[in-house]
Amino acid sequence: MRQALLIIDVQPSFSPPQWLIDGIQSLIGKLPSVATVERHDENRTPFKRQLGWHPAADDDSLIAADRIFIKYGYAPSPDTIEYLKSLNLDRVLVCGLQTETCCLAAGFALFNAGLQPTLLTDLTLGSSLDRSGGLGVRLWEHHFKHALTSSELHSCLQAS
């Protein structure tokens, strides 16, 4: 199965827990990886004006993915989606922050591009609304169906 890992916004602005970084890092080198980094530019996305908060203007990924794409706002950039499409994948494994916002937005972008988004349910963390990520996982399964755990993925990778 041709698959790649899409790591959403694991960056200092969001203070990801070490278990999440370590879990995602354990997959690096086992399959192609792409990470997004959300940066702030109020002229592109009105985080400060509408939400009273914004990510840093110069954050970097805490995961050393094969490719890093900058985004402004919730969804991955069109360049990110085009790059993933160019890999001719069977599925895109999504992990990172925040399950019910940026990860879900990535799922919609992948789905709309004809790709199969698959959430790694134990390698995501929700927003302050639901830190467990449970709400995001339920929304993901409702909209995209495909989800698995990192243990299930590791088993698939070992069997290949």
PDB file of N, CA and C in Angstrom, residues 7-8 13-14 21 31 33 39 47-50 57 61 64 70 75 77 88 94 96 110-111 113 119 135 146 148:
ATOM      1  N   ILE A   7       1.673  15.285   8.958  1.00  0.00           N
ATOM      2  CA  ILE A   7       1.797  15.730  10.353  1.00  0.00           C
ATOM      3  C   ILE A   7       1.309  17.163  10.428  1.00  0.00           C
ATOM      4  N   ILE A   8       0.259  17.377  11.192  1.00  0.00           N
ATOM      5  CA  ILE A   8      -0.385  18.683  11.244  1.00  0.00           C
ATOM      6  C   ILE A   8       0.075  19.487  12.462  1.00  0.00           C
ATOM      7  N   SER A  13       4.253  26.744  19.030  1.00  0.00           N
ATOM      8  CA  SER A  13       3.086  27.577  19.381  1.00  0.00           C
ATOM      9  C   SER A  13       1.980  26.793  20.074  1.00  0.00           C
ATOM     10  N   PHE A  14       1.885  25.487  19.784  1.00  0.00           N
ATOM     11  CA  PHE A  14       0.792  24.687  20.315  1.00  0.00           C
ATOM     12  C   PHE A  14       1.215  23.802  21.484  1.00  0.00           C
ATOM     13  N   ILE A  21       4.971  13.931  20.222  1.00  0.00           N
ATOM     14  CA  ILE A  21       6.181  14.092  19.413  1.00  0.00           C
ATOM     15  C   ILE A  21       6.891  12.747  19.247  1.00  0.00           C
ATOM     16  N   LEU A  31       7.958   5.686   6.269  1.00  0.00           N
ATOM     17  CA  LEU A  31       7.114   6.024   5.127  1.00  0.00           C
ATOM     18  C   LEU A  31       7.335   7.497   4.803  1.00  0.00           C
ATOM     19  N   SER A  33       6.994  11.359   4.622  1.00  0.00           N
ATOM     20  CA  SER A  33       6.355  12.224   5.614  1.00  0.00           C
ATOM     21  C   SER A  33       6.339  13.674   5.163  1.00  0.00           C
ATOM     22  N   ARG A  39       1.608  29.359  10.505  1.00  0.00           N
ATOM     23  CA  ARG A  39       2.244  30.629  10.874  1.00  0.00           C
ATOM     24  C   ARG A  39       1.228  31.748  10.796  1.00  0.00           C
ATOM     25  N   PHE A  47      -6.637  35.629  12.605  1.00  0.00           N
ATOM     26  CA  PHE A  47      -6.645  34.995  13.933  1.00  0.00           C
ATOM     27  C   PHE A  47      -6.748  36.023  15.053  1.00  0.00           C
ATOM     28  N   LYS A  48      -5.898  37.030  15.048  1.00  0.00           N
ATOM     29  CA  LYS A  48      -5.885  38.020  16.129  1.00  0.00           C
ATOM     30  C   LYS A  48      -7.204  38.783  16.184  1.00  0.00           C
ATOM     31  N   ARG A  49      -7.665  39.241  15.030  1.00  0.00           N
ATOM     32  CA  ARG A  49      -8.890  40.050  14.982  1.00  0.00           C
ATOM     33  C   ARG A  49     -10.115  39.247  15.393  1.00  0.00           C
ATOM     34  N   GLN A  50     -10.225  38.008  14.922  1.00  0.00           N
ATOM     35  CA  GLN A  50     -11.437  37.232  15.194  1.00  0.00           C
ATOM     36  C   GLN A  50     -11.345  36.361  16.441  1.00  0.00           C
ATOM     37  N   ALA A  57       4.772  33.890  14.115  1.00  0.00           N
ATOM     38  CA  ALA A  57       5.038  34.216  12.710  1.00  0.00           C
ATOM     39  C   ALA A  57       6.215  33.420  12.160  1.00  0.00           C
ATOM     40  N   SER A  61       8.520  23.180  12.488  1.00  0.00           N
ATOM     41  CA  SER A  61       8.039  21.860  12.887  1.00  0.00           C
ATOM     42  C   SER A  61       8.975  21.248  13.927  1.00  0.00           C
ATOM     43  N   ALA A  64      11.036  16.182  12.180  1.00  0.00           N
ATOM     44  CA  ALA A  64      11.899  16.290  10.996  1.00  0.00           C
ATOM     45  C   ALA A  64      11.309  15.470   9.849  1.00  0.00           C
ATOM     46  N   ILE A  70       4.413  25.393   4.818  1.00  0.00           N
ATOM     47  CA  ILE A  70       3.850  26.451   5.655  1.00  0.00           C
ATOM     48  C   ILE A  70       2.402  26.656   5.254  1.00  0.00           C
ATOM     49  N   ALA A  75      -6.534  24.920   7.073  1.00  0.00           N
ATOM     50  CA  ALA A  75      -6.329  23.870   6.069  1.00  0.00           C
ATOM     51  C   ALA A  75      -4.895  23.854   5.531  1.00  0.00           C
ATOM     52  N   SER A  77      -1.992  23.971   2.736  1.00  0.00           N
ATOM     53  CA  SER A  77      -1.897  24.799   1.530  1.00  0.00           C
ATOM     54  C   SER A  77      -2.183  23.958   0.286  1.00  0.00           C
ATOM     55  N   ASN A  88       0.926   9.712  -5.738  1.00  0.00           N
ATOM     56  CA  ASN A  88       0.058   8.609  -6.176  1.00  0.00           C
ATOM     57  C   ASN A  88      -0.193   7.614  -5.043  1.00  0.00           C
ATOM     58  N   VAL A  94      -3.057  10.880   8.737  1.00  0.00           N
ATOM     59  CA  VAL A  94      -3.049  12.211   9.332  1.00  0.00           C
ATOM     60  C   VAL A  94      -2.868  12.090  10.844  1.00  0.00           C
ATOM     61  N   GLY A  96      -1.338  14.693  14.488  1.00  0.00           N
ATOM     62  CA  GLY A  96      -0.901  16.009  14.940  1.00  0.00           C
ATOM     63  C   GLY A  96      -1.948  16.747  15.740  1.00  0.00           C
ATOM     64  N   LEU A 110      -7.975  16.791   1.806  1.00  0.00           N
ATOM     65  CA  LEU A 110      -7.526  15.538   1.183  1.00  0.00           C
ATOM     66  C   LEU A 110      -8.681  14.850   0.472  1.00  0.00           C
ATOM     67  N   PHE A 111      -9.804  14.750   1.143  1.00  0.00           N
ATOM     68  CA  PHE A 111     -10.990  14.102   0.576  1.00  0.00           C
ATOM     69  C   PHE A 111     -11.428  14.811  -0.708  1.00  0.00           C
ATOM     70  N   ALA A 113      -9.684  16.430  -2.685  1.00  0.00           N
ATOM     71  CA  ALA A 113      -8.669  16.248  -3.730  1.00  0.00           C
ATOM     72  C   ALA A 113      -8.648  14.820  -4.266  1.00  0.00           C
ATOM     73  N   LEU A 119      -7.103   8.847   9.752  1.00  0.00           N
ATOM     74  CA  LEU A 119      -6.631   9.458  10.995  1.00  0.00           C
ATOM     75  C   LEU A 119      -5.918   8.431  11.865  1.00  0.00           C
ATOM     76  N   LEU A 135     -13.844  14.192  20.267  1.00  0.00           N
ATOM     77  CA  LEU A 135     -14.807  14.854  19.384  1.00  0.00           C
ATOM     78  C   LEU A 135     -14.299  14.827  17.942  1.00  0.00           C
ATOM     79  N   HIS A 146     -12.226   6.304   7.650  1.00  0.00           N
ATOM     80  CA  HIS A 146     -10.964   5.600   7.864  1.00  0.00           C
ATOM     81  C   HIS A 146     -10.162   6.161   9.033  1.00  0.00           C
ATOM     82  N   LEU A 148      -7.218   4.542  12.248  1.00  0.00           N
ATOM     83  CA  LEU A 148      -6.522   3.425  12.872  1.00  0.00           C
ATOM     84  C   LEU A 148      -5.576   3.957  13.930  1.00  0.00           C
TER      85      LEU A 148
END
